Amino acid sequence: MVTTRRRLLALGLAGLVLASVVPLGAAALPDEQTTTVDSCRTIDEPGTYRLTSDLETDAQTCLTVTASDVTIDGDGHAIDTAEPPRPASFDLITGTGVEVDSDRTLANVTVRNVTGHGWGTLVSMTNVTHGTVVDVATPRPDAATHVGYAVTLDGVRDVTLRDSDIEATTLGAPIRIAESRDVAVRNTTVAHVDYRSIVGHAKGVTVRNTTDVTFANDTFADLSIFTSWGVDVQDSVENARLVNNTVTDAGVRSDATNTTVVDNAFRDGGGDVYGDDARVANNTVVSGALTVGGDGATVTANHLTAASRLTVENDAPDGPVRADVVGNTFTNGSGVAVAAANVRVRENTITGASDDVPGVTVHSGRNVTVAHNAITDSETAVRLHSSAIVTANALTNDSVGVRIAADAGVCGDPARVELHRNDLSNATDYGVENDAATTVNATRNDWGGAPSSPDDADAPISDPVTGEPADGTGSAVSEGANAGVSNVRFDPWLDAPATETTTRNATA
């Protein structure tokens, strides 16, 4: 009992002492120590460092960080070189505004709210884990002030660059990421990179030798005058994600394995995805282009409009590309082009394609299938320059349903063109127009009635195998080199659309 009373008394005394030190309602925690900075220096102790004025130096580095658990808060101040070089003096674009580096790995370093001009690199992080670069700005400068790189991340892990506005860097990429892992660029604008680099075309962002990189909610704009790409992810990268970005008058390219391009908006630009196992989905493209060139790609649920084109290509027409183009929509002169092997174009909806950009164009490649698409109200629904299987499509109310080009024998064997179980009704010119030198097999299609002949002196023309005349009221077939004989096998035909000639729900 005595021991218990002593303990209670001790606790009561401790409470009285604490109450006398800490005001009522205040937290009993130490304040974060903040060190003010008004000149360039080395930071080798943990803590928060806040700039109280703009900094200017003729040294190679202004702020050097060699400690972990450091926050540099620029508080909106500029870190500039004393005499910023002109962009023509490439050899003079050196030095670093804020350099985070050490001979050991640093952790938990943040650089925020800084701006500056004239450096080779404004903010550099090397050999850092758990880092953040936030609210970095390189406002569009005058002709005498430029930055080579705005931010470089080399050998880092779990580092995020976010909420930054990077413009008008000239002699390098605004952002460079290399030899890193788990890097994200979020809510950042890269724009107006409009000066031609002495060492080549500048790029908005370059990524190499990195695993797991994400670009999300970023804006890439006005990068097309001399630049190659707003984002350039090289083939040494694995697992790249571009999600919900806005790309205007610029392009993105990824050669990375396992690239995901989802929910982006492209205008007057586009994206090239050449790495294997890519997924390109739910993007909007206006007056632009998407190109897919890797093996195992899935392209689904994208919307292309205003003369935009989706292209699946490979340098070798019989190469290993396997691509599935499924469940996309195309309007106002937009379409799909294929120049690769083992491609399926299926269950897409295409309206208002043109002769310049048909609904589906097959340029080259083996094992190309065009199936279960709805292509309507178009000048040319499908154009074939090479072999393909075209089956179970609704190609209706078009000027030409399927056109086999005169050069089809150059890139493939026209005899391997097969057109079956399609709805070719209400074509104003031809259901099938064959400009190639050999006959095409288009039996068992619905022509919206018995097939008809073109309006010329040889009408009605006949099937080249059965001799059946094309004297109905359905869509027309073309005439071959022999007068009165079609170069399209149309007999037998279907009296009604095939039951599977509809666009089904896309599954990818």
Coordinates of C-alpha atoms in Angstrom, one line a residue:
M1 CA 0.0 0.0 0.0
V2 CA 2.9 2.4 0.8
T3 CA 4.6 1.6 -2.5
T4 CA 1.4 2.3 -4.4
R5 CA 1.0 5.7 -2.7
R6 CA 4.6 6.6 -3.4
R7 CA 4.0 5.9 -7.1
L8 CA 0.9 8.0 -7.2
L9 CA 2.7 10.8 -5.5
A10 CA 5.5 10.7 -8.0
L11 CA 3.1 10.7 -11.0
G12 CA 1.3 13.7 -9.5
L13 CA 4.5 15.7 -9.0
A14 CA 5.6 14.9 -12.6
G15 CA 2.2 16.1 -13.9
L16 CA 2.6 19.4 -11.9
V17 CA 6.1 20.0 -13.3
L18 CA 4.9 19.3 -16.9
A19 CA 1.9 21.6 -16.4
S20 CA 4.2 24.4 -15.3
V21 CA 6.4 24.1 -18.4
V22 CA 3.9 23.5 -21.2
P23 CA 1.0 26.0 -21.6
L24 CA -2.5 24.7 -21.6
G25 CA -3.4 23.3 -25.1
A26 CA 0.2 23.2 -26.4
A27 CA 1.8 20.0 -27.6
A28 CA 4.7 18.8 -25.6
L29 CA 6.9 18.2 -28.8
P30 CA 10.1 20.1 -29.8
D31 CA 9.8 22.6 -32.7
E32 CA 11.5 21.6 -35.9
Q33 CA 14.8 23.4 -36.1
T34 CA 15.0 25.7 -39.2
T35 CA 18.3 27.2 -40.4
T36 CA 18.1 30.3 -42.6
V37 CA 20.3 30.5 -45.6
D38 CA 21.5 33.7 -47.3
S39 CA 24.5 32.5 -49.2
C40 CA 25.8 29.4 -51.0
R41 CA 27.1 26.7 -48.7
T42 CA 27.5 23.0 -47.9
I43 CA 24.8 21.4 -45.8
D44 CA 26.2 18.5 -43.9
E45 CA 23.8 18.2 -40.9
P46 CA 20.1 17.1 -40.9
G47 CA 17.5 19.8 -40.6
T48 CA 15.4 22.3 -42.5
Y49 CA 17.2 25.0 -44.4
R50 CA 15.2 28.0 -45.7
L51 CA 16.5 30.6 -48.1
T52 CA 15.8 34.2 -47.0
S53 CA 16.9 35.8 -50.3
D54 CA 17.9 35.1 -53.9
L55 CA 21.4 33.5 -54.2
E56 CA 23.9 34.3 -56.9
T57 CA 27.4 32.8 -57.4
D58 CA 30.2 32.3 -59.9
A59 CA 31.1 29.0 -58.2
Q60 CA 30.3 25.6 -59.9
T61 CA 27.8 24.7 -57.2
C62 CA 25.7 26.9 -54.9
L63 CA 24.1 24.5 -52.4
T64 CA 25.7 21.1 -51.7
V65 CA 23.9 18.6 -49.6
T66 CA 25.9 15.7 -48.1
A67 CA 23.6 14.7 -45.2
S68 CA 20.4 12.7 -44.9
D69 CA 17.1 14.0 -43.4
V70 CA 17.5 17.4 -45.0
T71 CA 14.9 19.8 -46.4
I72 CA 15.9 22.8 -48.5
D73 CA 13.1 25.3 -48.8
G74 CA 13.8 27.9 -51.4
D75 CA 10.8 29.9 -50.3
G76 CA 10.4 31.0 -53.9
H77 CA 13.8 32.5 -54.2
A78 CA 16.1 32.1 -57.2
I79 CA 19.5 30.4 -57.3
D80 CA 21.4 31.9 -60.2
T81 CA 24.9 31.9 -61.7
A82 CA 26.5 35.3 -61.6
E83 CA 27.0 35.5 -65.4
P84 CA 24.5 33.1 -67.2
P85 CA 26.0 31.9 -70.5
R86 CA 24.2 32.2 -73.8
P87 CA 22.9 29.0 -75.2
A88 CA 25.5 29.0 -78.1
S89 CA 28.2 28.6 -75.5
F90 CA 27.4 24.9 -74.8
D91 CA 30.8 24.3 -73.0
L92 CA 29.9 27.0 -70.5
I93 CA 26.6 25.5 -69.4
T94 CA 28.0 23.7 -66.4
G95 CA 27.6 23.8 -62.6
T96 CA 24.7 22.9 -60.4
G97 CA 22.3 25.1 -58.4
V98 CA 21.4 22.5 -55.7
E99 CA 23.5 19.3 -55.6
V100 CA 22.5 16.4 -53.4
D101 CA 25.3 13.8 -53.4
S102 CA 27.7 12.0 -51.1
D103 CA 30.1 9.1 -51.1
R104 CA 27.3 7.2 -49.2
T105 CA 23.6 6.8 -49.9
L106 CA 21.5 9.7 -48.6
A107 CA 17.9 9.3 -47.4
N108 CA 14.9 11.5 -46.9
V109 CA 16.1 14.6 -48.7
T110 CA 13.6 17.2 -50.0
V111 CA 14.3 20.2 -52.3
R112 CA 11.3 22.5 -52.7
N113 CA 10.2 25.9 -54.0
V114 CA 13.3 26.9 -55.9
T115 CA 13.9 28.6 -59.2
G116 CA 16.9 29.6 -61.2
H117 CA 18.8 30.1 -64.5
G118 CA 22.1 29.6 -66.0
W119 CA 23.1 26.3 -64.6
G120 CA 24.0 23.1 -66.3
T121 CA 21.6 21.5 -63.8
L122 CA 19.3 23.5 -61.5
V123 CA 18.6 20.6 -59.1
S124 CA 20.6 17.3 -59.0
M125 CA 20.0 14.2 -56.9
T126 CA 22.5 11.4 -57.0
N127 CA 22.6 8.3 -54.8
V128 CA 19.4 9.2 -52.8
T129 CA 16.6 7.1 -51.4
H130 CA 13.2 8.5 -50.4
G131 CA 13.7 11.9 -51.9
T132 CA 11.3 14.6 -53.1
V133 CA 11.8 17.5 -55.5
V134 CA 8.7 19.7 -55.4
D135 CA 7.7 23.1 -56.8
V136 CA 10.8 23.7 -59.0
A137 CA 10.4 26.4 -61.6
T138 CA 12.4 27.6 -64.6
P139 CA 10.2 30.4 -65.9
R140 CA 10.6 31.2 -69.5
P141 CA 13.7 33.3 -69.6
D142 CA 15.1 36.0 -71.8
A143 CA 17.7 35.1 -74.5
A144 CA 20.6 35.3 -72.2
T145 CA 19.5 33.0 -69.4
H146 CA 19.0 29.3 -69.8
V147 CA 19.3 26.0 -68.0
G148 CA 20.8 22.8 -69.4
Y149 CA 18.8 20.5 -67.2
A150 CA 16.1 21.5 -64.7
V151 CA 16.2 18.3 -62.6
T152 CA 18.5 15.3 -62.9
L153 CA 17.9 12.1 -60.9
D154 CA 20.8 9.6 -61.1
G155 CA 21.1 6.4 -59.1
V156 CA 18.1 7.2 -56.9
R157 CA 15.4 5.1 -55.5
D158 CA 11.9 6.0 -54.4
V159 CA 12.1 9.7 -55.5
T160 CA 9.3 11.9 -56.7
L161 CA 9.4 15.1 -58.7
R162 CA 6.1 16.9 -58.5
D163 CA 4.2 20.2 -58.7
S164 CA 6.9 21.8 -60.9
D165 CA 6.8 24.2 -63.8
I166 CA 9.8 23.7 -66.1
E167 CA 10.1 25.8 -69.3
A168 CA 12.6 26.8 -71.9
T169 CA 15.6 24.7 -70.9
T170 CA 17.7 24.6 -74.0
L171 CA 20.8 22.5 -74.2
G172 CA 19.5 19.3 -72.6
A173 CA 16.4 17.6 -71.4
P174 CA 14.5 19.5 -68.8
I175 CA 14.3 16.3 -66.8
R176 CA 16.8 13.4 -66.9
I177 CA 16.4 10.2 -65.1
A178 CA 19.1 7.5 -65.2
E179 CA 20.2 4.3 -63.3
S180 CA 17.3 4.6 -60.9
R181 CA 14.3 2.7 -59.5
D182 CA 10.8 3.7 -58.4
V183 CA 10.8 7.2 -59.8
A184 CA 7.6 9.3 -60.3
V185 CA 7.0 12.7 -62.1
R186 CA 3.6 14.0 -61.1
N187 CA 1.6 17.2 -61.6
T188 CA 4.5 18.8 -63.5
T189 CA 4.5 21.0 -66.6
V190 CA 7.3 20.8 -69.2
A191 CA 6.7 23.4 -71.9
H192 CA 8.3 25.7 -74.5
V193 CA 11.5 23.7 -75.0
D194 CA 12.0 25.5 -78.3
Y195 CA 15.7 25.9 -78.9
R196 CA 17.6 23.5 -81.0
S197 CA 20.4 21.7 -79.0
I198 CA 23.9 21.9 -80.3
V199 CA 24.2 18.2 -79.5
G200 CA 20.9 17.3 -81.1
H201 CA 17.2 17.9 -80.6
A202 CA 16.4 18.6 -77.0
K203 CA 13.7 16.4 -75.3
G204 CA 11.3 17.1 -72.5
V205 CA 12.3 14.1 -70.4
T206 CA 14.8 11.3 -70.9
V207 CA 14.8 8.1 -69.0
R208 CA 17.4 5.3 -69.3
N209 CA 18.6 2.3 -67.3
T210 CA 15.7 2.6 -64.9
T211 CA 13.1 0.2 -63.4
D212 CA 9.6 1.4 -62.5
V213 CA 9.1 5.0 -63.7
T214 CA 5.7 6.8 -63.6
F215 CA 4.5 10.0 -65.3
A216 CA 1.1 11.0 -63.9
N217 CA -1.1 14.2 -64.3
D218 CA 1.7 16.0 -66.1
T219 CA 1.5 18.5 -69.0
F220 CA 3.8 18.4 -72.0
A221 CA 3.2 21.3 -74.3
D222 CA 4.8 23.2 -77.2
L223 CA 7.7 20.9 -77.7
S224 CA 7.5 20.3 -81.4
I225 CA 9.5 23.1 -83.0
F226 CA 12.9 21.4 -82.7
T227 CA 12.4 18.7 -80.1
S228 CA 12.0 15.0 -80.7
W229 CA 9.8 13.9 -77.8
G230 CA 8.2 15.4 -74.8
V231 CA 9.1 12.1 -73.0
D232 CA 11.7 9.7 -74.3
V233 CA 11.8 6.4 -72.4
Q234 CA 14.7 4.3 -73.7
D235 CA 14.8 0.5 -74.3
S236 CA 17.0 0.1 -71.2
V237 CA 13.9 0.8 -69.0
E238 CA 11.5 -1.7 -67.6
N239 CA 8.0 -0.9 -66.4
A240 CA 7.1 2.6 -67.6
R241 CA 3.7 4.2 -66.9
L242 CA 2.2 7.3 -68.5
V243 CA -1.2 8.0 -66.8
N244 CA -3.6 10.9 -67.2
N245 CA -1.1 13.3 -68.8
T246 CA -1.9 16.1 -71.3
V247 CA 0.3 16.2 -74.4
T248 CA -0.2 19.1 -76.7
D249 CA 2.0 19.9 -79.8
A250 CA 4.4 17.3 -78.5
G251 CA 5.0 13.5 -78.4
V252 CA 5.9 10.7 -76.1
R253 CA 8.0 7.7 -76.9
S254 CA 8.6 4.6 -74.9
D255 CA 10.9 1.7 -75.9
A256 CA 10.6 0.2 -72.4
T257 CA 9.4 -3.3 -71.7
N258 CA 6.0 -3.3 -70.0
T259 CA 4.9 0.2 -70.9
T260 CA 1.4 1.4 -69.8
V261 CA -0.1 4.4 -71.6
V262 CA -3.5 5.0 -70.1
D263 CA -6.0 7.9 -69.8
N264 CA -3.8 10.5 -71.6
A265 CA -5.0 13.3 -73.8
F266 CA -3.0 13.9 -77.0
R267 CA -3.6 16.9 -79.3
D268 CA -1.5 17.8 -82.3
G269 CA 0.9 15.2 -81.3
G270 CA 0.9 11.6 -80.1
G271 CA 2.8 8.7 -78.8
D272 CA 5.1 5.9 -80.0
V273 CA 5.2 2.7 -77.9
Y274 CA 7.8 0.3 -79.2
G275 CA 8.6 -1.8 -76.1
D276 CA 7.2 -5.3 -75.7
D277 CA 4.1 -6.1 -73.7
A278 CA 2.6 -2.6 -73.8
R279 CA -0.9 -1.6 -72.9
V280 CA -2.3 1.5 -74.6
A281 CA -5.8 2.2 -73.3
N282 CA -8.4 4.9 -72.7
N283 CA -6.4 7.6 -74.4
T284 CA -7.9 10.5 -76.4
V285 CA -6.1 11.6 -79.6
V286 CA -7.2 14.7 -81.5
S287 CA -5.3 15.5 -84.8
G288 CA -2.5 13.2 -83.8
A289 CA -1.2 9.7 -83.9
L290 CA -0.5 6.6 -81.8
T291 CA 2.1 4.1 -83.0
V292 CA 2.7 0.6 -81.4
G293 CA 5.6 -1.5 -82.5
G294 CA 6.5 -4.0 -79.8
D295 CA 5.5 -7.6 -79.3
G296 CA 2.5 -8.5 -77.3
A297 CA 0.8 -5.1 -77.3
T298 CA -2.9 -4.5 -76.4
V299 CA -4.5 -1.3 -77.7
T300 CA -8.0 -0.9 -76.3
A301 CA -10.7 1.7 -75.5
N302 CA -8.9 4.6 -77.1
H303 CA -10.8 7.4 -79.0
L304 CA -9.1 8.9 -82.0
T305 CA -10.7 11.8 -83.9
A306 CA -9.9 14.7 -86.4
A307 CA -7.8 12.7 -88.9
S308 CA -5.9 10.8 -86.2
R309 CA -4.2 7.5 -86.9
L310 CA -3.4 4.4 -84.9
T311 CA -0.5 2.4 -86.5
V312 CA 0.8 -1.0 -85.6
E313 CA 4.2 -1.5 -87.3
N314 CA 7.4 -3.4 -87.2
D315 CA 10.6 -3.1 -89.3
A316 CA 10.2 -6.7 -90.5
P317 CA 6.7 -7.4 -91.9
D318 CA 7.0 -11.1 -90.8
G319 CA 8.5 -10.1 -87.5
P320 CA 7.4 -11.3 -84.0
V321 CA 4.9 -8.6 -83.3
R322 CA 1.6 -9.8 -81.8
A323 CA -0.8 -7.0 -81.2
D324 CA -4.5 -6.8 -80.4
V325 CA -6.3 -3.6 -81.4
V326 CA -9.7 -4.0 -79.8
G327 CA -12.7 -1.9 -78.7
N328 CA -11.4 1.5 -79.9
T329 CA -13.5 4.3 -81.5
F330 CA -12.5 6.4 -84.4
T331 CA -14.3 9.4 -85.8
N332 CA -13.9 12.3 -88.3
G333 CA -11.4 10.9 -90.7
S334 CA -9.5 8.6 -88.3
G335 CA -8.5 5.0 -88.6
V336 CA -6.1 2.1 -88.1
A337 CA -3.0 1.2 -90.1
V338 CA -1.2 -2.2 -89.9
A339 CA 2.3 -2.9 -91.1
A340 CA 3.2 -5.9 -88.9
A341 CA 2.6 -9.6 -88.5
N342 CA 0.1 -11.3 -86.2
V343 CA -2.2 -8.4 -85.6
R344 CA -5.9 -8.6 -84.8
V345 CA -8.0 -5.5 -85.5
R346 CA -11.4 -6.4 -83.8
E347 CA -14.5 -5.0 -82.3
N348 CA -13.6 -1.3 -83.1
T349 CA -16.2 1.3 -84.1
I350 CA -15.1 3.6 -86.9
T351 CA -17.3 6.4 -88.4
G352 CA -16.4 8.9 -91.1
A353 CA -13.1 7.5 -92.3
S354 CA -11.6 9.0 -95.4
D355 CA -9.7 7.9 -98.5
D356 CA -6.6 9.4 -97.0
V357 CA -7.1 7.6 -93.7
P358 CA -9.4 4.6 -94.3
G359 CA -11.1 2.9 -91.4
V360 CA -8.5 0.0 -91.5
T361 CA -5.5 -0.1 -93.8
V362 CA -3.3 -3.2 -94.0
H363 CA 0.1 -2.2 -95.6
S364 CA 2.1 -5.4 -94.9
G365 CA 2.4 -8.4 -92.7
R366 CA 1.2 -11.9 -92.3
N367 CA -1.6 -13.3 -90.2
V368 CA -3.6 -10.0 -90.0
T369 CA -7.2 -10.4 -89.1
V370 CA -9.8 -7.7 -89.4
A371 CA -13.0 -8.9 -87.6
H372 CA -16.2 -7.8 -85.8
N373 CA -15.6 -4.1 -86.5
A374 CA -18.3 -1.6 -87.4
I375 CA -17.1 0.8 -90.0
T376 CA -19.8 3.1 -91.3
D377 CA -20.3 6.3 -93.3
S378 CA -16.8 6.3 -94.6
E379 CA -15.2 6.9 -97.9
T380 CA -13.1 3.7 -97.7
A381 CA -13.9 1.3 -94.9
V382 CA -11.0 -1.2 -95.4
R383 CA -8.0 -0.9 -97.8
L384 CA -5.7 -3.8 -98.3
H385 CA -2.1 -3.5 -99.7
S386 CA -1.3 -7.0 -98.4
S387 CA -2.8 -10.3 -97.4
A388 CA -5.5 -10.3 -94.6
I389 CA -8.6 -12.1 -93.4
V390 CA -11.5 -9.7 -93.3
T391 CA -14.5 -11.3 -91.6
A392 CA -17.7 -10.6 -89.7
N393 CA -17.5 -6.8 -90.0
A394 CA -20.4 -4.4 -90.5
L395 CA -19.1 -2.3 -93.4
T396 CA -22.2 -0.3 -94.2
N397 CA -23.1 3.0 -95.8
D398 CA -19.6 3.5 -97.1
S399 CA -18.5 4.6 -100.5
V400 CA -16.3 1.5 -100.7
G401 CA -16.5 -1.3 -98.3
V402 CA -13.2 -3.1 -99.1
R403 CA -10.7 -1.8 -101.6
I404 CA -7.8 -4.1 -102.6
A405 CA -5.0 -1.8 -103.8
A406 CA -3.2 -2.2 -107.1
D407 CA 0.1 -2.7 -105.3
A408 CA -1.2 -5.5 -103.1
G409 CA 1.1 -7.9 -104.8
V410 CA 4.2 -5.9 -103.7
C411 CA 3.7 -6.4 -100.0
G412 CA 1.8 -9.6 -99.9
D413 CA 0.0 -12.3 -101.9
P414 CA -3.4 -11.0 -103.0
A415 CA -4.6 -14.7 -103.3
R416 CA -4.4 -14.8 -99.4
V417 CA -7.0 -12.0 -99.1
E418 CA -10.2 -13.5 -97.8
L419 CA -13.4 -11.5 -97.3
H420 CA -16.3 -13.5 -95.7
R421 CA -19.4 -13.0 -93.6
N422 CA -19.3 -9.2 -93.8
D423 CA -22.2 -6.9 -94.1
L424 CA -21.3 -4.8 -97.2
S425 CA -24.7 -3.2 -97.7
N426 CA -25.5 0.3 -99.0
A427 CA -22.1 1.0 -100.5
T428 CA -22.5 3.9 -102.9
D429 CA -19.6 2.9 -105.2
Y430 CA -18.4 -0.7 -104.4
G431 CA -19.0 -3.3 -101.8
V432 CA -15.6 -4.7 -102.9
E433 CA -13.3 -2.9 -105.4
N434 CA -10.3 -5.0 -106.5
D435 CA -7.5 -3.0 -108.2
A436 CA -5.0 -5.9 -107.9
A437 CA -4.1 -8.2 -110.8
T438 CA -5.6 -11.4 -109.2
T439 CA -9.1 -12.4 -108.2
V440 CA -10.1 -11.9 -104.5
N441 CA -12.3 -14.4 -102.7
A442 CA -15.4 -12.5 -101.3
T443 CA -17.9 -15.3 -101.0
R444 CA -20.6 -15.6 -98.3
N445 CA -21.0 -11.9 -97.7
D446 CA -24.2 -9.9 -97.4
W447 CA -24.4 -7.2 -100.1
G448 CA -27.8 -5.8 -99.0
G449 CA -29.4 -7.9 -101.7
A450 CA -28.0 -9.7 -104.7
P451 CA -24.7 -8.1 -105.7
S452 CA -24.8 -5.5 -108.5
S453 CA -22.5 -4.4 -111.3
P454 CA -20.8 -1.1 -111.9
D455 CA -22.8 1.2 -114.2
D456 CA -21.0 0.6 -117.6
A457 CA -21.5 -1.1 -120.9
D458 CA -20.5 -4.6 -119.7
A459 CA -23.1 -4.8 -117.0
P460 CA -24.1 -7.1 -115.6
I461 CA -20.7 -8.7 -115.0
S462 CA -20.4 -12.2 -113.8
D463 CA -18.7 -14.2 -111.0
P464 CA -15.3 -15.4 -112.3
V465 CA -15.8 -18.9 -111.1
T466 CA -19.6 -19.7 -111.3
G467 CA -20.6 -17.3 -114.0
E468 CA -23.5 -16.0 -111.8
P469 CA -24.4 -12.5 -112.9
A470 CA -24.2 -9.6 -110.5
D471 CA -27.6 -8.2 -111.5
G472 CA -29.1 -7.5 -108.1
T473 CA -29.8 -4.3 -106.1
G474 CA -27.1 -4.8 -103.5
S475 CA -23.7 -3.2 -103.4
A476 CA -21.5 -3.5 -106.5
V477 CA -18.4 -5.6 -107.3
S478 CA -15.6 -4.4 -109.6
E479 CA -14.8 -5.6 -113.1
G480 CA -11.6 -7.3 -113.9
A481 CA -9.3 -7.3 -117.0
N482 CA -11.7 -9.5 -118.9
A483 CA -14.7 -7.5 -120.1
G484 CA -17.9 -8.6 -118.4
V485 CA -16.2 -10.7 -115.7
S486 CA -15.7 -9.6 -112.2
N487 CA -12.3 -9.9 -110.4
V488 CA -14.3 -10.5 -107.2
R489 CA -15.7 -14.0 -106.3
F490 CA -19.1 -13.1 -104.9
D491 CA -21.1 -16.3 -105.5
P492 CA -22.5 -17.6 -103.2
W493 CA -23.6 -14.7 -101.1
L494 CA -25.7 -14.3 -97.9
D495 CA -29.3 -13.1 -98.1
A496 CA -29.0 -11.5 -94.6
P497 CA -26.2 -10.3 -92.4
A498 CA -24.3 -13.1 -90.6
T499 CA -25.4 -13.3 -87.0
E500 CA -21.9 -12.4 -85.7
T501 CA -21.5 -9.4 -87.9
T502 CA -21.8 -6.9 -85.1
T503 CA -19.4 -5.2 -82.8
R504 CA -19.4 -7.1 -79.6
N505 CA -18.4 -5.9 -76.2
A506 CA -14.6 -5.4 -76.2
T507 CA -12.6 -7.7 -73.9
A508 CA -8.9 -7.3 -73.8

